[in-house]
CSV table of C-alpha atoms and ligand atoms in Angstrom, one decimal:
chain,number,residue,atom,x,y,z
A,1,MET,CA,8.5,33.7,95.2
A,2,GLN,CA,7.0,35.1,98.3
A,3,PRO,CA,3.5,33.4,98.9
A,4,GLU,CA,0.4,35.6,99.0
A,5,ARG,CA,-1.6,35.5,102.2
A,6,MET,CA,-5.3,35.1,103.0
A,7,VAL,CA,-7.3,37.9,104.6
A,8,ILE,CA,-8.9,36.7,107.8
A,9,GLY,CA,-10.0,38.9,110.6
A,10,GLY,CA,-8.1,41.8,109.3
A,11,SER,CA,-4.8,39.9,109.3
A,12,ARG,CA,-2.7,38.4,106.5
A,13,VAL,CA,-2.6,34.7,107.1
A,14,ASP,CA,-0.8,31.6,105.8
A,15,ALA,CA,-2.3,28.1,105.8
A,16,ALA,CA,-1.8,26.5,109.2
A,17,ASP,CA,0.5,23.8,107.7
A,18,GLY,CA,2.2,26.3,105.4
A,19,ARG,CA,0.9,24.5,102.2
A,20,THR,CA,0.5,26.6,99.1
A,21,LEU,CA,-1.0,26.2,95.6
A,22,GLU,CA,0.4,27.5,92.4
A,23,VAL,CA,-1.5,30.1,90.4
A,24,ARG,CA,-0.6,29.9,86.7
A,25,ASP,CA,-1.1,32.2,83.7
A,26,PRO,CA,-3.3,30.2,81.4
A,27,ALA,CA,-1.6,31.8,78.4
A,28,ASP,CA,1.8,30.2,79.0
A,29,ASP,CA,1.5,28.1,82.2
A,30,ARG,CA,4.0,30.4,84.0
A,31,VAL,CA,3.6,30.3,87.8
A,32,ILE,CA,2.6,33.8,88.7
A,33,ALA,CA,1.9,33.4,92.4
A,34,LEU,CA,1.7,31.0,95.3
A,35,VAL,CA,-1.4,31.2,97.5
A,36,PRO,CA,-2.1,29.4,100.8
A,37,ASP,CA,-4.0,26.1,100.6
A,38,GLY,CA,-6.3,27.2,103.4
A,39,GLY,CA,-8.3,24.1,104.1
A,40,ALA,CA,-10.7,23.5,107.0
A,41,GLU,CA,-8.7,25.3,109.6
A,42,ALA,CA,-8.5,28.6,107.8
A,43,THR,CA,-12.2,28.3,106.9
A,44,ARG,CA,-13.2,27.9,110.6
A,45,ALA,CA,-10.9,30.9,111.4
A,46,ALA,CA,-12.6,33.0,108.7
A,47,ILE,CA,-16.1,32.0,110.0
A,48,ASP,CA,-15.0,32.9,113.6
A,49,ALA,CA,-13.8,36.3,112.4
A,50,ALA,CA,-17.0,36.9,110.4
A,51,SER,CA,-19.2,35.9,113.3
A,52,ASP,CA,-17.2,38.1,115.7
A,53,ALA,CA,-17.5,41.1,113.4
A,54,LEU,CA,-21.3,40.6,112.7
A,55,ALA,CA,-22.8,42.4,115.6
A,56,GLY,CA,-20.7,45.6,115.1
A,57,TRP,CA,-21.3,45.6,111.3
A,58,ARG,CA,-25.0,45.2,111.5
A,59,ARG,CA,-25.3,47.8,114.2
A,60,LEU,CA,-23.8,50.5,111.8
A,61,THR,CA,-26.4,52.6,110.0
A,62,ALA,CA,-27.1,51.5,106.4
A,63,ARG,CA,-25.7,54.9,105.4
A,64,SER,CA,-22.4,54.2,107.2
A,65,ARG,CA,-22.1,50.8,105.5
A,66,ALA,CA,-23.0,52.5,102.1
A,67,GLU,CA,-20.2,55.0,102.6
A,68,LEU,CA,-17.7,52.2,103.2
A,69,LEU,CA,-18.9,50.4,100.0
A,70,ARG,CA,-18.4,53.6,98.0
A,71,ARG,CA,-14.9,53.9,99.4
A,72,LEU,CA,-14.2,50.3,98.3
A,73,ALA,CA,-15.6,51.1,94.8
A,74,SER,CA,-13.3,54.1,94.5
A,75,LEU,CA,-10.2,52.1,95.6
A,76,LEU,CA,-11.1,49.5,92.9
A,77,ARG,CA,-11.2,52.4,90.4
A,78,ARG,CA,-8.0,53.9,91.7
A,79,ASP,CA,-6.2,50.5,91.2
A,80,ARG,CA,-8.1,49.6,88.0
A,81,ASP,CA,-5.1,49.1,85.7
A,82,ALA,CA,-3.0,47.1,88.2
A,83,ILE,CA,-6.0,44.9,89.1
A,84,ALA,CA,-6.8,44.4,85.4
A,85,GLU,CA,-3.2,43.2,84.7
A,86,LEU,CA,-3.5,40.8,87.6
A,87,MET,CA,-6.8,39.5,86.2
A,88,THR,CA,-5.4,39.1,82.7
A,89,ASP,CA,-2.4,37.2,84.2
A,90,GLU,CA,-4.5,34.8,86.3
A,91,GLN,CA,-7.5,34.4,83.9
A,92,GLY,CA,-6.3,35.2,80.4
A,93,LYS,CA,-8.9,37.7,79.3
A,94,PRO,CA,-7.8,40.7,77.2
A,95,LEU,CA,-6.7,43.8,79.2
A,96,ALA,CA,-9.5,45.9,77.9
A,97,GLU,CA,-12.1,43.4,79.1
A,98,ALA,CA,-10.3,43.1,82.4
A,99,ARG,CA,-10.4,46.9,82.9
A,100,GLY,CA,-14.1,46.8,82.0
A,101,GLU,CA,-14.6,44.1,84.6
A,102,VAL,CA,-13.0,46.3,87.3
A,103,GLU,CA,-15.5,49.1,86.4
A,104,TYR,CA,-18.4,46.6,86.3
A,105,SER,CA,-17.3,45.4,89.8
A,106,ALA,CA,-17.2,48.9,91.2
A,107,SER,CA,-20.7,49.5,89.9
A,108,PHE,CA,-22.1,46.7,92.0
A,109,LEU,CA,-20.7,48.4,95.1
A,110,ASP,CA,-22.2,51.7,94.0
A,111,VAL,CA,-25.6,50.2,93.3
A,112,ALA,CA,-25.6,48.4,96.7
A,113,ALA,CA,-24.6,51.6,98.4
A,114,GLU,CA,-27.6,53.3,96.9
A,115,ALA,CA,-30.0,50.4,97.6
A,116,GLY,CA,-28.9,49.7,101.2
A,117,PRO,CA,-30.3,52.9,102.8
A,118,GLN,CA,-33.5,52.4,100.8
A,119,PHE,CA,-33.9,48.8,101.9
A,120,ALA,CA,-36.8,49.5,104.3
A,121,GLY,CA,-39.4,47.5,106.2
A,122,GLU,CA,-43.1,48.1,106.3
A,123,ILE,CA,-45.9,48.9,108.7
A,124,VAL,CA,-48.8,46.8,107.6
A,125,PRO,CA,-52.4,48.0,108.4
A,126,SER,CA,-53.8,45.6,111.0
A,127,SER,CA,-57.3,44.1,111.1
A,128,THR,CA,-57.6,44.8,114.8
A,129,PRO,CA,-57.4,48.3,116.3
A,130,ASP,CA,-55.1,47.4,119.2
A,131,ARG,CA,-52.3,45.8,117.1
A,132,ARG,CA,-49.5,47.3,114.9
A,133,ILE,CA,-47.7,45.0,112.4
A,134,LEU,CA,-44.0,45.8,111.7
A,135,VAL,CA,-42.1,44.0,109.1
A,136,MET,CA,-38.3,44.5,109.4
A,137,PRO,CA,-35.6,43.2,107.1
A,138,GLU,CA,-32.6,41.9,109.0
A,139,PRO,CA,-29.2,40.5,107.8
A,140,LEU,CA,-29.1,36.7,107.6
A,141,GLY,CA,-25.7,36.6,109.3
A,142,VAL,CA,-22.4,35.2,108.0
A,143,ALA,CA,-22.5,34.6,104.2
A,144,ALA,CA,-20.2,32.3,102.3
A,145,ILE,CA,-19.5,33.6,98.8
A,146,ILE,CA,-18.1,31.0,96.4
A,147,THR,CA,-17.1,32.4,93.1
A,148,PRO,CA,-15.9,31.2,89.7
A,149,TRP,CA,-12.8,31.8,87.5
A,150,ASN,CA,-14.5,33.4,84.5
A,151,PHE,CA,-15.1,36.8,86.2
A,152,PRO,CA,-12.6,36.7,89.1
A,153,LEU,CA,-13.5,40.1,90.5
A,154,ALA,CA,-17.1,40.9,89.3
A,155,MET,CA,-18.7,37.8,90.7
A,156,ILE,CA,-17.2,38.6,94.1
A,157,ALA,CA,-18.3,42.2,93.9
A,158,ARG,CA,-21.8,41.2,92.7
A,159,LYS,CA,-22.3,39.0,95.8
A,160,ILE,CA,-20.4,40.9,98.6
A,161,ALA,CA,-21.9,44.3,97.8
A,162,PRO,CA,-25.5,43.4,98.6
A,163,ALA,CA,-24.5,41.1,101.5
A,164,LEU,CA,-22.5,43.9,103.1
A,165,ALA,CA,-25.1,46.6,102.4
A,166,VAL,CA,-27.7,44.6,104.3
A,167,GLY,CA,-25.4,44.0,107.3
A,168,CYS,CA,-24.0,40.5,106.6
A,169,THR,CA,-20.3,39.7,107.0
A,170,VAL,CA,-18.7,37.5,104.4
A,171,VAL,CA,-16.3,34.6,103.9
A,172,VAL,CA,-15.2,34.7,100.2
A,173,LYS,CA,-13.7,31.6,98.4
A,174,PRO,CA,-12.6,32.5,94.9
A,175,ASP,CA,-11.8,29.7,92.4
A,176,GLU,CA,-8.4,28.2,93.1
A,177,ARG,CA,-7.3,29.1,89.5
A,178,THR,CA,-8.0,32.8,90.0
A,179,PRO,CA,-7.7,33.8,93.6
A,180,LEU,CA,-5.5,36.9,93.2
A,181,CYS,CA,-8.3,39.5,92.4
A,182,GLY,CA,-10.2,38.2,95.4
A,183,LEU,CA,-7.2,38.7,97.7
A,184,ARG,CA,-7.0,42.3,96.4
A,185,VAL,CA,-10.7,42.8,97.4
A,186,GLY,CA,-9.9,41.6,100.9
A,187,GLU,CA,-6.9,44.1,101.2
A,188,LEU,CA,-8.8,47.0,99.7
A,189,ALA,CA,-11.8,46.4,102.0
A,190,LEU,CA,-9.5,47.0,105.0
A,191,GLU,CA,-7.9,50.0,103.3
A,192,ALA,CA,-11.5,51.4,102.7
A,193,GLY,CA,-12.1,51.2,106.5
A,194,ILE,CA,-14.4,48.2,106.5
A,195,PRO,CA,-13.8,46.7,109.9
A,196,PRO,CA,-11.6,43.6,110.3
A,197,GLY,CA,-13.5,40.4,110.0
A,198,VAL,CA,-16.3,41.8,107.8
A,199,VAL,CA,-14.6,40.7,104.6
A,200,ASN,CA,-12.5,37.5,104.8
A,201,VAL,CA,-10.9,35.9,101.8
A,202,LEU,CA,-9.8,32.3,101.7
A,203,THR,CA,-7.7,30.6,99.1
A,204,GLY,CA,-7.1,26.9,98.5
A,205,ARG,CA,-8.6,23.7,97.2
A,206,PRO,CA,-12.4,23.8,97.1
A,207,GLN,CA,-13.3,20.5,98.7
A,208,PRO,CA,-12.0,21.0,102.3
A,209,ILE,CA,-13.1,24.7,102.3
A,210,GLY,CA,-16.6,23.8,101.0
A,211,ALA,CA,-17.0,21.0,103.5
A,212,ALA,CA,-16.0,23.3,106.4
A,213,ILE,CA,-18.5,25.9,105.2
A,214,LEU,CA,-21.3,23.4,105.0
A,215,ASP,CA,-20.4,21.9,108.4
A,216,ASP,CA,-20.7,25.2,110.2
A,217,PRO,CA,-24.1,26.2,111.5
A,218,ARG,CA,-23.0,29.9,111.8
A,219,VAL,CA,-23.0,30.2,108.0
A,220,ARG,CA,-26.6,31.4,107.2
A,221,ALA,CA,-26.3,32.1,103.5
A,222,ILE,CA,-24.3,30.5,100.7
A,223,SER,CA,-24.1,32.3,97.4
A,224,PHE,CA,-22.5,30.4,94.6
A,225,THR,CA,-21.8,31.0,90.9
A,226,GLY,CA,-20.5,28.0,89.0
A,227,SER,CA,-21.6,24.7,87.5
A,228,THR,CA,-25.0,23.1,88.0
A,229,GLU,CA,-23.3,20.0,89.3
A,230,VAL,CA,-21.5,21.8,92.1
A,231,GLY,CA,-24.6,23.9,92.8
A,232,ARG,CA,-26.6,20.7,93.4
A,233,MET,CA,-23.9,19.4,95.9
A,234,LEU,CA,-23.9,22.7,97.7
A,235,MET,CA,-27.7,22.8,98.0
A,236,ALA,CA,-27.7,19.3,99.3
A,237,GLY,CA,-25.0,20.1,101.8
A,238,ALA,CA,-26.6,23.4,102.9
A,239,SER,CA,-29.7,21.4,103.9
A,240,ARG,CA,-27.8,20.2,107.0
A,241,HIS,CA,-28.0,23.6,108.7
A,242,LEU,CA,-30.7,25.0,106.4
A,243,ALA,CA,-28.5,27.8,105.2
A,244,ARG,CA,-30.2,30.0,102.6
A,245,VAL,CA,-28.8,29.2,99.1
A,246,SER,CA,-28.6,31.4,96.1
A,247,LEU,CA,-27.3,29.7,92.9
A,248,GLU,CA,-26.2,31.2,89.6
A,249,LEU,CA,-25.4,28.1,87.6
A,250,GLY,CA,-24.8,27.1,84.0
A,251,GLY,CA,-26.6,28.6,81.1
A,252,HIS,CA,-27.3,27.7,77.5
A,253,ALA,CA,-28.6,30.9,75.9
A,254,PRO,CA,-30.5,30.8,72.6
A,255,LEU,CA,-30.2,33.9,70.4
A,256,LEU,CA,-33.1,34.2,67.9
A,257,VAL,CA,-33.0,36.3,64.8
A,258,PHE,CA,-36.3,37.0,63.2
A,259,ALA,CA,-36.5,37.9,59.5
A,260,ASP,CA,-37.8,41.3,60.4
A,261,ALA,CA,-34.8,42.1,62.6
A,262,ASP,CA,-32.1,44.7,61.9
A,263,LEU,CA,-29.7,42.0,60.8
A,264,ALA,CA,-26.5,44.1,61.1
A,265,ARG,CA,-27.4,45.0,64.6
A,266,ALA,CA,-28.2,41.3,65.4
A,267,ALA,CA,-24.9,40.2,64.0
A,268,ASP,CA,-22.9,42.8,66.0
A,269,ALA,CA,-24.7,41.7,69.1
A,270,ALA,CA,-24.3,38.0,68.4
A,271,ALA,CA,-20.6,38.3,67.9
A,272,SER,CA,-20.0,40.4,71.0
A,273,CYS,CA,-22.2,38.2,73.1
A,274,LYS,CA,-20.6,35.0,71.9
A,275,LEU,CA,-16.9,36.1,71.9
A,276,ARG,CA,-16.8,38.1,75.1
A,277,ASN,CA,-14.3,36.5,77.5
A,278,ALA,CA,-13.5,33.9,74.8
A,279,GLY,CA,-17.0,32.6,75.1
A,280,GLN,CA,-16.5,31.7,78.7
A,281,THR,CA,-19.6,33.4,80.2
A,282,CYS,CA,-22.7,31.8,81.6
A,283,ILE,CA,-24.9,34.0,79.5
A,284,CYS,CA,-23.2,33.8,76.1
A,285,ALA,CA,-25.3,32.6,73.2
A,286,ASN,CA,-24.8,28.9,72.7
A,287,ARG,CA,-27.5,28.3,70.1
A,288,ILE,CA,-27.9,31.1,67.5
A,289,LEU,CA,-31.2,30.4,65.6
A,290,VAL,CA,-32.2,32.4,62.5
A,291,GLU,CA,-35.4,32.5,60.5
A,292,ALA,CA,-34.6,30.5,57.4
A,293,PRO,CA,-35.1,33.1,54.7
A,294,VAL,CA,-32.5,35.4,56.2
A,295,ALA,CA,-30.1,32.8,57.5
A,296,GLU,CA,-27.5,33.2,54.6
A,297,GLU,CA,-27.5,37.0,54.9
A,298,PHE,CA,-27.1,36.8,58.6
A,299,LEU,CA,-24.3,34.2,58.5
A,300,ALA,CA,-22.4,36.5,56.1
A,301,LEU,CA,-22.7,39.4,58.4
A,302,LEU,CA,-21.7,37.4,61.5
A,303,GLU,CA,-18.8,35.9,59.7
A,304,ALA,CA,-17.5,39.3,58.8
A,305,ARG,CA,-17.7,40.4,62.4
A,306,ILE,CA,-16.0,37.3,63.8
A,307,ARG,CA,-13.1,37.7,61.3
A,308,LEU,CA,-12.3,41.0,63.0
A,309,HIS,CA,-11.3,39.1,66.2
A,310,GLN,CA,-7.7,38.5,67.1
A,311,VAL,CA,-6.5,35.6,69.2
A,312,GLY,CA,-3.5,36.1,71.5
A,313,ARG,CA,-2.2,36.8,75.0
A,314,GLY,CA,-4.5,39.0,77.0
A,315,ARG,CA,-1.7,41.6,77.5
A,316,ASP,CA,-0.9,42.0,73.8
A,317,ALA,CA,-2.4,45.0,72.0
A,318,GLY,CA,-5.1,44.0,69.6
A,319,THR,CA,-6.1,40.8,71.4
A,320,THR,CA,-9.8,40.2,71.6
A,321,ILE,CA,-9.8,36.5,72.4
A,322,GLY,CA,-7.4,35.2,75.1
A,323,PRO,CA,-6.7,31.6,76.1
A,324,LEU,CA,-9.3,29.2,77.5
A,325,ILE,CA,-8.8,28.6,81.2
A,326,ASP,CA,-7.3,25.1,81.1
A,327,ASP,CA,-6.7,22.1,78.9
A,328,ALA,CA,-10.0,20.5,79.8
A,329,ALA,CA,-11.8,23.6,78.6
A,330,LEU,CA,-10.0,23.5,75.2
A,331,GLU,CA,-10.7,19.8,74.8
A,332,LYS,CA,-14.4,20.3,75.5
A,333,VAL,CA,-14.5,22.9,72.7
A,334,GLU,CA,-12.7,20.6,70.3
A,335,ARG,CA,-15.1,17.8,71.2
A,336,HIS,CA,-18.1,20.0,70.5
A,337,VAL,CA,-16.8,21.2,67.1
A,338,ALA,CA,-15.8,17.6,66.1
A,339,ASP,CA,-19.2,16.3,67.1
A,340,ALA,CA,-21.1,19.0,65.2
A,341,LEU,CA,-19.0,18.4,62.1
A,342,ALA,CA,-19.5,14.7,62.3
A,343,LYS,CA,-23.3,15.3,62.5
A,344,GLY,CA,-23.5,17.4,59.4
A,345,SER,CA,-22.7,20.9,60.5
A,346,ARG,CA,-20.7,23.1,58.0
A,347,LEU,CA,-17.6,24.9,59.1
A,348,ARG,CA,-17.5,28.5,57.9
A,349,LEU,CA,-14.6,29.8,60.0
A,350,GLY,CA,-12.0,28.6,62.5
A,351,GLY,CA,-12.6,25.2,64.0
A,352,ALA,CA,-9.1,24.5,65.4
A,353,ARG,CA,-6.5,25.4,68.0
A,354,VAL,CA,-4.2,28.3,67.4
A,355,GLU,CA,-0.7,27.4,68.1
A,356,ARG,CA,2.1,30.0,68.8
A,357,PRO,CA,5.6,29.4,70.0
A,358,GLY,CA,6.0,30.1,73.7
A,359,LEU,CA,2.2,30.0,74.4
A,360,ALA,CA,0.2,27.1,75.9
A,361,ARG,CA,-1.9,25.0,73.5
A,362,ARG,CA,-5.0,26.5,74.9
A,363,PHE,CA,-6.1,29.1,72.3
A,364,PHE,CA,-9.0,28.3,70.0
A,365,ALA,CA,-9.8,30.1,66.8
A,366,PRO,CA,-13.1,32.0,66.7
A,367,THR,CA,-15.3,29.6,65.0
A,368,LEU,CA,-18.5,29.8,63.0
A,369,LEU,CA,-20.6,26.7,62.3
A,370,ASP,CA,-23.8,26.5,60.2
A,371,GLY,CA,-26.4,23.7,60.5
A,372,LEU,CA,-26.7,23.4,64.3
A,373,ASP,CA,-29.4,20.9,65.4
A,374,ARG,CA,-30.6,19.3,68.6
A,375,SER,CA,-28.7,16.0,67.9
A,376,MET,CA,-25.4,17.9,68.6
A,377,ARG,CA,-23.5,18.3,71.9
A,378,ILE,CA,-23.4,22.0,71.4
A,379,TRP,CA,-27.2,22.0,71.7
A,380,GLN,CA,-27.1,19.9,74.9
A,381,GLU,CA,-24.1,21.2,76.8
A,382,GLU,CA,-22.6,24.6,77.5
A,383,THR,CA,-19.6,25.0,75.1
A,384,PHE,CA,-17.8,27.8,77.1
A,385,GLY,CA,-15.6,28.7,74.1
A,386,PRO,CA,-15.5,30.9,71.1
A,387,VAL,CA,-17.8,28.8,68.9
A,388,ALA,CA,-20.8,30.5,67.2
A,389,ALA,CA,-23.1,27.7,66.1
A,390,VAL,CA,-26.1,28.7,63.9
A,391,GLY,CA,-29.3,26.8,63.2
A,392,ARG,CA,-32.5,27.8,61.5
A,393,PHE,CA,-36.2,28.0,62.3
A,394,ARG,CA,-39.4,28.3,60.2
A,395,ASP,CA,-41.6,30.5,62.3
A,396,GLU,CA,-42.1,32.1,65.7
A,397,ALA,CA,-43.7,29.0,67.3
A,398,GLU,CA,-40.8,26.9,66.2
A,399,ALA,CA,-38.3,29.5,67.4
A,400,ILE,CA,-39.8,29.6,70.9
A,401,ALA,CA,-40.0,25.8,71.1
A,402,MET,CA,-36.3,25.5,70.0
A,403,ALA,CA,-35.2,28.2,72.4
A,404,ASN,CA,-37.0,26.5,75.4
A,405,ASP,CA,-35.6,23.1,74.5
A,406,SER,CA,-33.0,23.1,77.2
A,407,PRO,CA,-32.9,22.2,80.9
A,408,TYR,CA,-31.2,25.6,81.5
A,409,GLY,CA,-32.8,29.0,81.7
A,410,LEU,CA,-30.4,31.7,82.5
A,411,ALA,CA,-30.5,34.2,79.5
A,412,ALA,CA,-32.1,34.2,76.1
A,413,TYR,CA,-31.9,36.8,73.3
A,414,PHE,CA,-34.0,37.7,70.3
A,415,PHE,CA,-34.0,40.3,67.6
A,416,THR,CA,-37.1,41.7,65.9
A,417,ARG,CA,-38.6,45.0,64.9
A,418,ASP,CA,-42.2,43.8,65.6
A,419,ALA,CA,-43.4,45.3,68.9
A,420,SER,CA,-46.1,42.8,69.4
A,421,ARG,CA,-43.8,39.9,68.8
A,422,LEU,CA,-41.3,41.5,71.1
A,423,MET,CA,-43.6,41.1,74.1
A,424,ARG,CA,-45.0,37.7,73.0
A,425,VAL,CA,-41.5,36.2,72.7
A,426,ALA,CA,-40.2,37.9,75.9
A,427,GLU,CA,-43.1,36.3,77.8
A,428,ALA,CA,-42.7,32.9,76.2
A,429,LEU,CA,-39.0,32.4,76.8
A,430,GLU,CA,-38.2,30.2,79.8
A,431,CYS,CA,-35.3,32.1,81.4
A,432,GLY,CA,-34.4,34.7,84.0
A,433,ILE,CA,-32.9,37.3,81.7
A,434,VAL,CA,-34.2,38.3,78.2
A,435,GLY,CA,-32.3,40.5,75.9
A,436,ALA,CA,-34.8,42.0,73.4
A,437,ASN,CA,-32.7,43.5,70.6
A,438,ASP,CA,-29.9,43.4,73.2
A,439,ALA,CA,-27.3,40.7,73.8
A,440,LEU,CA,-25.3,42.4,76.5
A,441,PRO,CA,-27.9,42.8,79.3
A,442,SER,CA,-25.5,42.6,82.3
A,443,THR,CA,-25.7,45.7,84.5
A,444,ALA,CA,-25.6,46.2,88.3
A,445,GLU,CA,-29.1,47.7,88.6
A,446,ALA,CA,-30.9,44.7,87.1
A,447,PRO,CA,-31.7,41.3,88.7
A,448,PHE,CA,-29.4,38.7,87.3
A,449,GLY,CA,-30.3,35.0,87.7
A,450,GLY,CA,-31.9,32.0,86.2
A,451,VAL,CA,-34.7,29.5,86.3
A,452,LYS,CA,-34.8,25.7,85.7
A,453,GLN,CA,-31.3,24.2,86.1
A,454,SER,CA,-29.7,27.6,85.9
A,455,GLY,CA,-30.5,28.0,89.6
A,456,PHE,CA,-32.4,30.6,91.6
A,457,GLY,CA,-31.8,33.8,93.5
A,458,ARG,CA,-31.1,37.2,91.9
A,459,GLU,CA,-28.1,39.5,92.0
A,460,GLY,CA,-28.1,43.2,91.3
A,461,GLY,CA,-30.3,46.1,92.2
A,462,ARG,CA,-32.4,45.8,95.4
A,463,TRP,CA,-33.1,42.2,94.5
A,464,GLY,CA,-29.6,41.3,95.3
A,465,LEU,CA,-30.1,42.6,98.9
A,466,GLU,CA,-33.1,40.4,99.4
A,467,GLU,CA,-31.0,37.3,99.1
A,468,PHE,CA,-29.1,38.2,102.2
A,469,ALA,CA,-32.0,39.4,104.4
A,470,SER,CA,-34.7,37.7,106.4
A,471,LEU,CA,-37.9,39.3,107.4
A,472,LYS,CA,-38.8,39.7,111.1
A,473,TYR,CA,-42.5,40.4,111.9
A,474,VAL,CA,-43.2,42.3,115.1
A,475,SER,CA,-46.7,42.1,116.3
A,476,TRP,CA,-47.1,45.1,118.6
A,477,ARG,CA,-50.1,45.2,121.0
A,478,ILE,CA,-50.9,48.7,122.1
B,1,SIN,C1,-21.4,35.0,84.2
B,1,SIN,O1,-20.9,34.5,83.3
B,1,SIN,O2,-21.9,34.3,85.2
B,1,SIN,C2,-21.5,36.5,84.4
B,1,SIN,C3,-21.7,37.2,83.2
B,1,SIN,C4,-22.1,38.6,83.4
B,1,SIN,O3,-22.1,39.2,84.5
B,1,SIN,O4,-22.3,39.3,82.4
């Protein structure tokens, strides 16, 4: 098997010592590619390339950069089906979701291409007649983009699009389990005409690459999506050279269903939110809480929807739930279910691995549990699997207290037909994203990000650009 190559300074590059890592299909453990184990040396080379390319890239007009981002978006769309197959092979998600992720990724490039030329400074009225005050946004410089395995393409697009639009150059480090979509981005960026060195893509084990990024004073921004634990380490490391950090970390979304809600709509939304990407999203509902008088009715509706889902290989027609990313992920889901059952939860559906000849033992049946409470691990930790756990609340005050009973604060959802309650609850929820009668809020125009231990920084719309810009104030005496 011919190893893939990293994209550094416009060239295709192997690791200096020739070492490679295997990339495996999580559905059957088949080795689908070899990628360089880049390490510190490749990281320094990528930062060199990004630094060298910076002056030329930031000098381009915002409109020229936007045009190149649009070309990259159209190349992603041109190659949508091939990239989707690659994504399904490296990550496991169903092909339809993978195609959707390619479109979602292209939309981040489109939105940044619109926002870049509008990303203007200000002239502030001065308190003295002989002074003019100019406030000018400028690119921070070289940005390190560190992305997770659950959305191998979209998380890269969501970060590089605003960085490039503002005039930063980037060094991208995709998760070592899913590096192939990232490498395609590097290749397509060159094909789009983005100058060599502006987009560099590294592959390899995270530790040496992360250490080399944190060691280098030329890296002025670090944007990371992943676990809260790694986010903390990066933030501590970034303090050495005071690089700007933007962190999109773990979530633990509550989904509240009030008795006055459209229950069928709430059940549709809860099932899609929970089972998208086999439950492996930072914003999927981990605690579904229903007002007690309608809980039975809601559970029956949710159960009917979950039953429609089909577990299988992402490439097989009809599959809606693929494998979990690795054995550790599956074991965590098993632990969460066993713990909930031991503490009094009632199993309504699923609850076990799905075993098929020829497939890895990494598939978990879509599961519905009733009787969730705060003593259970599901309440305390992100499950990251296809387990819908349902608890009950008495009234609005208790619902809000239960929803906010988490150190995380990425997304929260609620369903109601009462307009006053809608605003009260939206204001009371401690999180960065609220879905009001909506459990699929992700879109490239809106600011995505969290509060509390879900991190800080926003991605999407013009807010995404702000993360990669600093403000220069020019005091002009006339
Ligand atoms: C995530 O899981 O972090 C991203 C989910 C999304 O963009 O909808």
